[in-house]
Coordinates of C-alpha atoms (C1' of nucleotides) in Angstrom, one line a residue:
Chain A
X1 CA 134.4 120.1 78.2
X2 CA 137.2 122.6 78.8
X3 CA 139.7 121.9 76.0
X4 CA 143.0 123.4 76.9
X5 CA 145.2 121.6 74.4
X6 CA 148.8 122.8 74.5
X7 CA 148.4 123.4 70.8
X8 CA 146.4 126.4 71.7
X9 CA 147.7 128.3 74.7
X10 CA 145.0 129.6 77.0
X11 CA 144.4 133.3 76.3
X12 CA 141.3 135.0 77.7
X13 CA 140.3 138.6 77.7
X14 CA 138.0 141.1 79.4
X15 CA 136.8 143.6 76.9
X16 CA 134.7 146.4 78.5
X17 CA 133.6 149.5 76.7
X18 CA 134.5 152.8 78.4
X19 CA 131.1 154.2 78.9
X20 CA 131.1 154.8 82.7
X21 CA 131.9 153.1 85.9
X22 CA 132.8 149.4 85.8
X23 CA 129.7 147.3 86.5
X24 CA 129.6 144.7 89.3
X25 CA 128.7 142.2 86.6
X26 CA 131.7 143.3 84.6
X27 CA 134.0 142.8 87.5
X28 CA 132.6 139.3 88.0
X29 CA 133.1 138.5 84.3
X30 CA 136.6 139.8 84.5
X31 CA 137.3 137.8 87.7
X32 CA 136.1 134.5 86.1
X33 CA 138.3 135.2 83.1
X34 CA 141.2 136.0 85.5
X35 CA 140.6 132.8 87.5
X36 CA 140.4 130.8 84.3
X37 CA 143.7 132.2 83.0
X38 CA 145.4 131.5 86.4
X39 CA 143.9 128.0 86.6
X40 CA 145.4 126.9 83.3
X41 CA 148.5 129.0 83.3
X42 CA 147.3 131.2 80.5
X43 CA 147.2 135.0 79.8
X44 CA 144.5 137.4 80.9
X45 CA 144.2 140.3 78.4
X46 CA 142.5 143.6 78.8
X47 CA 141.0 145.1 75.6
X48 CA 139.0 148.3 75.4
X49 CA 136.0 148.3 73.0
X50 CA 135.4 151.9 72.2
X51 CA 133.9 151.7 68.7
X52 CA 130.9 153.7 69.7
X53 CA 132.1 157.2 69.4
X54 CA 128.9 158.6 70.8
X55 CA 129.0 156.7 74.1
X56 CA 132.7 156.6 74.8
X57 CA 133.7 158.8 77.7
X58 CA 137.2 160.1 78.1
X59 CA 137.5 159.5 81.8
X60 CA 136.1 155.9 81.7
X61 CA 139.3 154.2 80.7
X62 CA 140.9 155.3 84.0
X63 CA 137.8 154.2 85.8
X64 CA 138.1 150.7 84.3
X65 CA 141.8 150.4 85.1
X66 CA 141.1 151.7 88.6
X67 CA 138.3 149.2 89.2
X68 CA 140.3 146.2 88.0
X69 CA 143.4 147.2 90.0
X70 CA 141.3 147.7 93.1
X71 CA 139.9 144.2 92.7
X72 CA 143.4 142.8 92.2
X73 CA 142.6 141.5 88.7
X74 CA 146.0 142.1 87.1
X75 CA 146.2 141.6 83.4
X76 CA 149.1 140.3 81.3
X77 CA 148.5 142.4 78.2
X78 CA 146.5 145.6 77.9
X79 CA 146.3 149.2 76.7
X80 CA 148.5 150.6 79.5
X81 CA 151.2 147.9 79.4
X82 CA 151.1 146.8 75.8
X83 CA 151.9 143.3 74.6
X84 CA 152.7 141.4 71.5
X85 CA 149.1 141.7 70.1
X86 CA 148.5 145.4 70.4
X87 CA 147.1 147.9 70.1
X88 CA 144.6 146.9 72.8
X89 CA 142.2 149.8 72.1
X90 CA 139.8 149.2 69.3
X91 CA 139.7 152.8 68.1
X92 CA 143.4 152.3 67.2
X93 CA 142.6 149.3 65.1
X94 CA 139.9 150.7 62.7
X95 CA 141.8 149.8 59.5
X96 CA 141.8 146.2 60.5
X97 CA 138.1 146.0 60.8
X98 CA 137.6 147.9 57.5
X99 CA 140.0 145.5 55.8
X100 CA 138.1 142.4 56.9
X101 CA 134.7 144.0 56.2
X102 CA 135.9 144.5 52.6
X103 CA 137.3 141.0 52.5
X104 CA 133.8 139.7 53.4
X105 CA 132.2 141.8 50.7
X106 CA 134.7 140.7 48.1
X107 CA 133.9 137.1 49.0
X108 CA 130.2 137.7 48.7
X109 CA 129.8 137.1 52.5
X110 CA 128.7 140.6 53.3
X111 CA 127.1 143.5 51.4
X112 CA 126.5 147.2 51.4
X113 CA 123.1 148.5 52.5
X114 CA 122.0 152.1 51.9
X115 CA 118.9 152.4 54.1
X116 CA 118.8 155.3 56.5
X117 CA 118.1 154.9 60.2
X118 CA 114.7 156.4 59.6
X119 CA 113.9 153.9 56.8
X120 CA 114.9 151.0 59.1
X121 CA 112.8 152.3 61.9
X122 CA 109.6 152.1 59.8
X123 CA 110.7 148.8 58.4
X124 CA 111.1 147.2 61.8
X125 CA 107.5 148.0 62.9
X126 CA 106.1 144.8 64.2
X127 CA 109.6 143.5 65.0
X128 CA 110.1 142.2 61.5
X129 CA 113.6 143.6 61.2
X130 CA 115.6 144.4 58.1
X131 CA 114.1 142.9 54.9
X132 CA 117.5 142.3 53.3
X133 CA 116.8 144.5 50.3
X134 CA 120.4 145.5 50.0
X135 CA 121.3 142.0 48.9
X136 CA 119.9 142.6 45.5
X137 CA 122.0 145.7 44.8
X138 CA 124.7 145.4 42.2
X139 CA 128.1 147.0 42.1
X140 CA 126.6 149.4 39.6
X141 CA 123.9 150.3 42.0
X142 CA 126.6 151.0 44.6
X143 CA 128.5 153.3 42.3
X144 CA 125.3 155.2 41.5
X145 CA 124.2 155.6 45.1
X146 CA 127.8 156.6 46.1
X147 CA 127.7 159.3 43.4
X148 CA 124.5 160.5 45.0
X149 CA 126.4 160.8 48.2
X150 CA 124.4 158.3 50.1
X151 CA 126.1 156.6 53.0
X152 CA 126.0 152.9 53.5
X153 CA 126.6 150.2 56.1
X154 CA 128.0 146.8 55.7
X155 CA 125.8 143.9 56.6
X156 CA 126.8 140.3 57.1
X157 CA 125.0 137.8 54.8
X158 CA 123.3 135.3 57.1
X159 CA 122.4 132.0 55.3
X160 CA 118.7 131.9 54.7
X161 CA 118.3 128.3 55.6
X162 CA 119.8 125.7 57.8
X163 CA 120.7 126.1 61.5
X164 CA 123.8 127.0 63.5
X165 CA 125.1 125.2 66.5
X166 CA 127.7 126.2 69.0
X167 CA 128.7 124.6 72.2
X168 CA 128.6 126.7 75.3
X169 CA 131.0 125.5 78.0
X170 CA 128.4 126.0 80.7
X171 CA 125.2 125.2 78.9
X172 CA 126.2 122.6 76.2
X173 CA 125.1 122.8 72.6
X174 CA 122.8 125.6 71.5
X175 CA 121.1 125.4 68.1
X176 CA 119.4 128.2 66.3
X177 CA 117.5 128.3 63.0
X178 CA 119.3 130.7 60.6
X179 CA 116.1 132.2 59.4
X180 CA 115.6 133.8 62.9
X181 CA 118.8 135.7 62.5
X182 CA 119.3 139.2 61.1
X183 CA 121.7 140.4 58.5
X184 CA 123.5 142.3 61.2
X185 CA 125.4 145.5 60.5
X186 CA 129.1 144.9 60.9
X187 CA 130.4 148.2 59.7
X188 CA 128.5 151.4 60.5
X189 CA 128.1 154.3 58.0
X190 CA 130.8 156.2 59.8
X191 CA 133.2 153.5 58.9
X192 CA 133.5 152.2 62.4
X193 CA 132.8 148.5 63.1
X194 CA 130.1 147.2 65.4
X195 CA 130.8 144.8 68.2
X196 CA 130.0 141.8 66.1
X197 CA 132.8 142.4 63.6
X198 CA 135.4 144.1 65.9
X199 CA 135.5 141.5 68.6
X200 CA 135.8 138.6 66.2
X201 CA 138.6 140.2 64.3
X202 CA 140.4 141.0 67.6
X203 CA 139.8 137.7 69.3
X204 CA 141.2 135.9 66.2
X205 CA 144.2 138.2 65.8
X206 CA 144.9 138.2 69.5
X207 CA 144.6 134.4 69.5
X208 CA 142.0 134.3 72.2
X209 CA 141.4 130.6 73.0
X210 CA 138.4 130.9 75.3
X211 CA 135.7 133.6 75.5
X212 CA 134.0 134.0 78.9
X213 CA 131.4 136.7 78.7
X214 CA 127.9 137.7 80.0
X215 CA 124.7 135.8 79.2
X216 CA 123.2 138.6 77.2
X217 CA 125.5 137.6 74.3
X218 CA 123.9 134.2 73.9
X219 CA 121.4 135.3 71.3
X220 CA 124.1 136.8 69.0
X221 CA 126.5 134.0 69.3
X222 CA 125.0 132.1 66.4
X223 CA 125.7 135.2 64.3
X224 CA 129.3 135.2 65.6
X225 CA 129.6 131.5 64.8
X226 CA 128.6 132.2 61.2
X227 CA 131.0 135.1 60.9
X228 CA 133.9 132.9 62.2
X229 CA 132.8 130.3 59.6
X230 CA 132.8 132.9 56.8
X231 CA 136.3 133.9 57.6
X232 CA 137.4 130.3 58.0
X233 CA 138.7 131.1 61.4
X234 CA 138.7 128.7 64.4
X235 CA 136.2 130.0 66.9
X236 CA 137.4 130.2 70.5
X237 CA 135.6 128.0 73.0
X238 CA 132.8 130.0 74.6
X239 CA 131.1 130.3 77.9
X240 CA 128.3 132.6 79.0
X241 CA 128.1 133.4 82.7
X242 CA 124.7 134.3 84.2
X243 CA 123.6 137.9 84.6
X244 CA 123.6 139.4 88.0
X245 CA 120.0 140.3 89.0
X246 CA 118.9 143.0 91.4
X247 CA 117.7 141.7 94.8
X248 CA 114.6 143.7 94.7
X249 CA 113.2 143.8 91.2
X250 CA 114.7 140.5 89.9
X251 CA 115.8 142.3 86.7
X252 CA 119.3 143.1 85.6
X253 CA 121.1 145.1 88.2
X254 CA 121.5 148.6 86.8
X255 CA 123.7 151.5 87.8
X256 CA 120.8 153.8 87.4
X257 CA 118.6 152.2 90.0
X258 CA 121.2 150.4 92.1
X259 CA 124.2 152.3 93.3
X260 CA 125.9 149.1 94.2
X261 CA 126.0 148.1 90.6
X262 CA 129.0 150.4 90.1
X263 CA 132.2 149.0 91.5
X264 CA 133.2 152.4 92.9
X265 CA 130.4 152.0 95.3
X266 CA 132.3 149.4 97.3
X267 CA 135.5 151.4 98.0
X268 CA 133.4 154.5 98.7
X269 CA 131.4 152.6 101.3
X270 CA 134.2 150.8 103.1
X271 CA 134.3 147.4 101.5
X272 CA 137.5 145.5 101.1
X273 CA 138.4 144.1 97.7
X274 CA 139.2 140.7 99.1
X275 CA 135.6 140.5 100.5
X276 CA 134.1 141.6 97.2
X277 CA 136.1 139.1 95.1
X278 CA 135.5 136.4 97.6
X279 CA 131.8 137.0 97.4
X280 CA 131.8 137.1 93.6
X281 CA 133.4 133.7 93.5
X282 CA 130.2 132.2 94.9
X283 CA 127.8 134.1 92.5
X284 CA 127.2 131.7 89.7
X285 CA 130.0 129.4 90.8
X286 CA 130.7 127.5 94.0
X287 CA 134.1 127.1 95.7
X288 CA 132.8 123.9 97.3
X289 CA 135.8 123.0 99.4
X290 CA 135.0 121.9 103.0
X291 CA 136.7 122.8 106.2
X292 CA 137.7 120.4 109.0
X293 CA 134.1 120.2 110.1
X294 CA 133.0 119.1 106.7
X295 CA 131.2 122.3 106.0
X296 CA 131.6 124.3 102.9
X297 CA 134.1 127.1 103.2
X298 CA 132.8 130.6 102.8
X299 CA 136.0 132.5 103.3
X300 CA 138.8 132.0 100.7
X301 CA 140.9 134.1 98.4
X302 CA 140.4 134.4 94.6
X303 CA 143.9 133.0 94.3
X304 CA 142.8 129.8 96.1
X305 CA 139.6 129.7 94.1
X306 CA 141.6 130.1 90.9
X307 CA 143.4 126.8 91.6
X308 CA 140.2 124.8 91.3
X309 CA 138.1 127.1 89.1
X310 CA 136.1 125.2 86.6
X311 CA 134.1 127.1 84.0
X312 CA 131.9 124.2 83.2
X313 CA 130.6 124.2 86.8
X314 CA 129.3 127.7 86.5
X315 CA 125.5 127.8 86.8
X316 CA 123.3 128.7 83.9
X317 CA 120.7 130.6 85.9
X318 CA 120.6 134.2 86.8
X319 CA 121.8 135.1 90.3
X320 CA 120.6 137.8 92.6
X321 CA 123.1 140.1 94.2
X322 CA 123.0 139.7 98.0
X323 CA 124.4 142.8 99.6
X324 CA 123.7 141.4 103.1
X325 CA 125.9 138.4 102.6
X326 CA 128.6 140.5 101.0
X327 CA 128.5 142.8 104.0
X328 CA 128.8 139.8 106.4
X329 CA 131.8 138.6 104.5
X330 CA 133.3 142.1 104.7
X331 CA 132.9 141.9 108.4
X332 CA 134.7 138.6 108.5
X333 CA 137.6 140.1 106.6
X334 CA 137.7 143.1 109.0
X335 CA 137.8 140.8 112.0
X336 CA 140.5 138.7 110.5
X337 CA 142.7 141.6 109.5
X338 CA 146.0 142.4 111.2
X339 CA 145.4 145.2 113.7
X340 CA 148.0 147.6 112.2
X341 CA 146.7 147.0 108.7
X342 CA 143.1 147.6 109.8
X343 CA 144.1 150.8 111.6
X344 CA 145.7 152.0 108.4
X345 CA 142.5 151.3 106.5
X346 CA 140.4 153.0 109.1
X347 CA 142.5 156.2 109.5
X348 CA 141.7 157.8 106.2
X349 CA 138.0 157.1 106.8
X350 CA 138.0 158.9 110.1
X351 CA 140.1 161.7 108.6
X352 CA 137.6 162.1 105.8
X353 CA 134.9 162.5 108.4
X354 CA 136.9 165.4 109.9
X355 CA 138.6 163.7 112.8
X356 CA 142.2 164.1 113.7
X357 CA 143.6 160.6 114.2
X358 CA 146.5 159.6 116.4
X359 CA 147.6 156.1 115.1
X360 CA 148.6 154.9 118.6
X361 CA 145.1 155.7 119.9
X362 CA 143.5 154.1 116.9
X363 CA 145.6 151.0 117.5
X364 CA 144.1 150.8 121.0
X365 CA 140.6 151.3 119.6
X366 CA 140.9 148.6 116.9
X367 CA 140.5 145.6 119.2
X368 CA 137.4 147.2 120.7
X369 CA 135.6 147.8 117.4
X370 CA 136.9 145.1 115.0
X371 CA 134.0 142.7 115.6
X372 CA 131.5 145.6 115.8
X373 CA 131.9 147.0 112.3
X374 CA 131.1 145.3 109.0
X375 CA 132.3 148.1 106.8
X376 CA 135.2 150.5 107.3
X377 CA 132.9 153.4 107.1
X378 CA 131.0 152.3 110.2
X379 CA 134.1 153.3 112.2
X380 CA 132.9 156.9 112.2
X381 CA 129.6 156.3 114.1
X382 CA 131.0 153.5 116.1
X383 CA 134.2 155.1 117.4
X384 CA 134.2 158.7 116.3
X385 CA 133.8 159.8 119.9
X386 CA 137.4 158.6 120.7
X387 CA 138.7 161.3 118.4
X388 CA 136.1 164.1 118.8
X389 CA 137.8 167.3 119.8
X390 CA 134.6 169.2 120.2
X391 CA 132.6 166.6 122.1
X392 CA 128.9 167.6 122.3
X393 CA 127.5 166.9 125.7
X394 CA 124.4 164.7 125.4
X395 CA 121.0 166.1 126.3
X396 CA 119.5 165.3 129.6
X397 CA 116.9 163.3 127.8
X398 CA 119.6 161.1 126.3
X399 CA 121.4 160.8 129.6
X400 CA 118.6 159.5 131.8
X401 CA 118.3 155.7 131.7
X402 CA 114.9 153.9 131.7
X403 CA 112.9 154.2 134.9
X404 CA 115.1 156.9 136.3
X405 CA 114.8 160.7 136.6
X406 CA 117.1 163.6 136.2
X407 CA 118.0 164.0 139.9
X408 CA 118.6 160.3 140.4
X409 CA 120.8 160.2 137.3
X410 CA 122.8 163.2 138.4
X411 CA 123.3 161.7 141.8
X412 CA 124.4 158.4 140.2
X413 CA 126.9 160.1 137.9
X414 CA 128.1 162.3 140.8
X415 CA 128.9 159.4 143.0
X416 CA 130.3 157.3 140.1
X417 CA 132.6 160.2 139.3
X418 CA 133.9 160.4 142.9
X419 CA 134.7 156.7 142.8
X420 CA 136.4 156.9 139.5
X421 CA 138.4 160.0 140.5
X422 CA 139.6 158.3 143.7
X423 CA 141.0 155.2 142.0
X424 CA 144.7 154.5 142.3
X425 CA 144.6 151.3 140.2
X426 CA 145.0 152.2 136.5
X427 CA 143.8 148.9 135.1
X428 CA 140.7 149.4 132.9
X429 CA 138.3 147.3 135.1
X430 CA 139.4 148.8 138.4
X431 CA 136.3 150.9 138.6
X432 CA 133.9 148.1 137.7
X433 CA 133.4 146.4 141.0
X434 CA 133.1 149.6 143.1
X435 CA 130.5 150.9 140.6
X436 CA 128.5 147.6 140.9
X437 CA 128.5 148.1 144.6
X438 CA 127.3 151.7 144.1
X439 CA 124.5 150.5 141.8
X440 CA 123.3 148.1 144.4
X441 CA 123.4 150.8 147.1
X442 CA 121.3 153.0 145.0
X443 CA 118.9 150.3 144.0
X444 CA 119.9 150.4 140.4
X445 CA 120.7 147.7 137.9
X446 CA 124.3 147.7 136.8
X447 CA 123.0 148.3 133.3
X448 CA 121.3 151.5 134.4
X449 CA 124.3 153.0 136.0
X450 CA 126.7 151.9 133.2
X451 CA 124.3 153.1 130.6
X452 CA 124.2 156.6 132.1
X453 CA 128.0 156.7 132.3
X454 CA 128.2 155.3 128.7
X455 CA 126.1 158.1 127.3
X456 CA 127.9 160.8 129.4
X457 CA 131.3 159.7 128.3
X458 CA 130.8 158.4 124.7
X459 CA 127.7 160.4 123.8
X460 CA 126.1 157.2 122.5
X461 CA 123.6 154.7 123.9
X462 CA 125.5 152.0 122.1
X463 CA 129.3 151.9 122.3
X464 CA 132.3 149.6 122.6
X465 CA 132.8 148.1 126.1
X466 CA 132.6 150.9 128.6
X467 CA 135.7 150.4 130.8
X468 CA 138.1 149.7 127.9
X469 CA 136.7 152.8 126.2
X470 CA 137.2 154.9 129.3
X471 CA 140.8 153.7 129.6
X472 CA 141.5 154.9 126.1
X473 CA 139.8 158.3 126.5
X474 CA 141.7 158.9 129.6
X475 CA 140.8 160.0 133.2
X476 CA 140.9 163.7 132.6
X477 CA 138.6 163.7 129.6
X478 CA 136.3 161.1 131.1
X479 CA 135.8 163.1 134.3
X480 CA 135.3 166.4 132.4
X481 CA 132.6 164.8 130.2
X482 CA 130.9 163.4 133.3
X483 CA 130.9 166.9 134.9
X484 CA 129.3 168.4 131.9
X485 CA 126.7 165.6 131.9
X486 CA 125.9 166.3 135.6
X487 CA 125.6 169.9 134.8
X488 CA 123.2 169.3 131.9
X489 CA 121.1 167.1 134.2
X490 CA 120.9 169.7 136.9
X491 CA 119.4 172.1 134.5
X492 CA 116.8 169.6 133.4
X493 CA 113.3 169.1 134.5
X494 CA 112.8 165.7 132.9
X495 CA 110.8 163.4 135.1
X496 CA 111.1 159.6 135.4
X497 CA 111.2 158.0 132.0
Chain B
rG1 C1' 105.2 139.6 68.9
rC2 C1' 109.5 136.4 67.7
rC3 C1' 114.1 133.9 69.4
rC4 C1' 117.2 132.0 73.3
rC5 C1' 118.5 130.6 78.3
rU6 C1' 117.1 128.9 83.2
rA7 C1' 114.2 126.4 87.2
rU8 C1' 116.5 123.0 95.0
rC9 C1' 115.0 126.9 101.5
rG10 C1' 113.7 134.4 101.3
rU11 C1' 119.0 134.6 98.9
rC12 C1' 123.8 132.2 97.1
rU13 C1' 124.4 127.2 96.5
rA14 C1' 125.7 121.3 97.4
rG15 C1' 123.4 117.3 94.7
rA16 C1' 126.7 114.0 88.3
rG17 C1' 119.8 107.9 89.0
rG18 C1' 119.9 104.5 94.9
rC19 C1' 124.8 107.6 99.6
rC20 C1' 118.5 112.4 100.5
rU21 C1' 115.1 111.7 106.7
rA22 C1' 117.7 116.9 100.5
rG23 C1' 123.7 119.3 103.0
rG24 C1' 126.2 124.2 103.8
rA25 C1' 126.4 129.6 104.1
rC26 C1' 123.9 134.5 104.6
rG27 C1' 119.4 136.2 106.7
rC28 C1' 115.4 135.1 110.3
rG29 C1' 113.5 132.9 115.5
rG30 C1' 115.0 130.8 120.4
rC31 C1' 118.6 129.9 124.3
rC32 C1' 123.5 130.8 126.4
rC33 C1' 127.3 134.6 127.3
rU34 C1' 126.7 139.8 128.7
rC35 C1' 127.5 147.0 131.1
rU36 C1' 124.9 148.5 125.6
rC37 C1' 125.8 146.8 120.7
rA38 C1' 128.4 143.3 118.4
rA39 C1' 131.3 138.9 118.0
rG40 C1' 131.0 133.8 119.7
rG41 C1' 128.5 128.9 121.2
rC42 C1' 124.2 125.8 121.0
rU43 C1' 119.5 125.3 118.7
rG44 C1' 115.0 126.0 115.4
rA45 C1' 111.8 127.1 111.2
rA46 C1' 112.7 127.2 106.0
rA47 C1' 113.2 124.3 99.3
rC48 C1' 113.4 119.9 95.0
rU49 C1' 107.4 124.8 90.2
rC50 C1' 103.5 121.6 88.2
rG51 C1' 102.1 117.4 84.9
rG52 C1' 103.4 113.3 82.1
rG53 C1' 107.0 109.7 80.8
rU54 C1' 111.9 106.4 81.1
rU55 C1' 113.6 103.2 85.2
rC56 C1' 113.2 98.1 90.1
rG57 C1' 114.3 103.2 91.7
rA58 C1' 114.1 110.4 89.7
rA59 C1' 115.8 116.6 92.9
rU60 C1' 119.0 114.2 89.2
rC61 C1' 117.3 111.6 82.4
rC62 C1' 113.3 112.9 78.4
rC63 C1' 108.7 115.7 76.9
rG64 C1' 105.1 119.4 77.9
rA65 C1' 103.0 123.3 80.8
rU66 C1' 104.1 127.3 83.9
rA67 C1' 107.2 130.9 85.8
rG68 C1' 111.5 133.9 85.8
rG69 C1' 115.5 136.0 83.1
rG70 C1' 118.0 137.5 78.6
rG71 C1' 118.0 139.2 73.4
rC72 C1' 115.7 141.1 68.9
rA73 C1' 120.0 149.2 67.6
rC74 C1' 124.4 152.3 62.4
rC75 C1' 125.2 150.1 71.9
rA76 C1' 128.4 146.8 73.7

RNA sequence: GCCCCUAUCGUCUAGAGGCCUAGGACGCGGCCCUCUCAAGGCUGAAACUCGGGUUCGAAUCCCGAUAGGGGCACCA
């Protein structure tokens, strides 16, 4: 079903409007377009649809570019780099849309309508919609109303009978009765076009061959088919990808209710772009290649996915966004990352949390934590203690293991400290065997003793492996922290827990 | 209300009429490993929405019901 005749080179586009952060669904749509272009050796074009002056925000353009760059979805033509079909920002193409709106009017395919928004509102009570009264106006009427200073919009003249069919690359043919369609506004009273006109003029002029967009456009595609027909232009092949649903409500994922709907959420929360794009490949589409065990591969790059991407194999049903699976994938990418590269990703996170980070120390820490964090941000609570200048001595309550009391814990730490201080062997596990012997002498389980030391030295009940951690922290600091823990215990009156 | 789309484990999906005793992944349970937590290994529970057809044979094709989602702006 994918017709990629050489007669029409593959040119696809992503056309967001600059009204805020890029949406996760937008990124997925962009990514499918990107993969489609790469699959067929075509061009991926970025176009900005800012024809709504009220909603357009100045800063949003940069946000869009930032989001796409972060995801690694590089474009071949766009507002920042130009190209042979520019400009790529609709607000700079207004005269084009006005020209073609007039052309439609001159060919009796569109007409002027003078109703105000208020009039339309009362008209659409009961969901009836516009009653097409503008169709009966003559050019003389227009002149009179213009003289009265009344503004008008331009509406497309939808055929009153018959039906319209278009073929969706993922869903097959879709047919709609024309009498269920509205005479949609294509040019607003401020002279700016609506989406329906602007995107068609642009897609045609930019020689877009395939349109891959979100599912919510399906109901207006018959209208678009009719407009292409009115112009006598060849319509691009079209595919609608399913909406991304919220895991909880099942409705469209929204930036208002779901922070993860904005793409900036992911870099702010320690996700890797490779993990996000990898995840998005399997939302509505399926990579499907199997590994040596015959099981479907879960981890792959968008570049590899692009080699076999098939838009006709995209699912037609809505898909829920599974943050848990994405987070798992992110952990996989963290585990597989080169140690130095991971350290470079981790350093700014720690620094942002107020730690002073020595890269050599961090490189020692990385092997201990790489399979213990799923997001970069988790490094702070997992390994912050390695870098804490002002280490807070844990409370006695935190220090005392289960089934032990303050005196017992203090004694255990005291004796452990003596053993550790007397060691001549510098290898990380040199203290382990003597400490196990100590635990046995004191009638403790190794876990109790090690637990007490862990809290004393790391300040946490859960930490990376104890002896490797101590080796990084260093003997001086370790013994000092144990001393302070013993001191805290001696001042405590906590009984057996 | 009207129009449109969709329907396989909780979630993402495989399945292109017999390869289906419905496969994989995440998540969940158990066991192993183990100084905590992870990671890893083994293992378990878990789905074809329902009803009619078509066919020798239906998860797969058709129709209907139901359910979910989307759309009906001088937003895109």
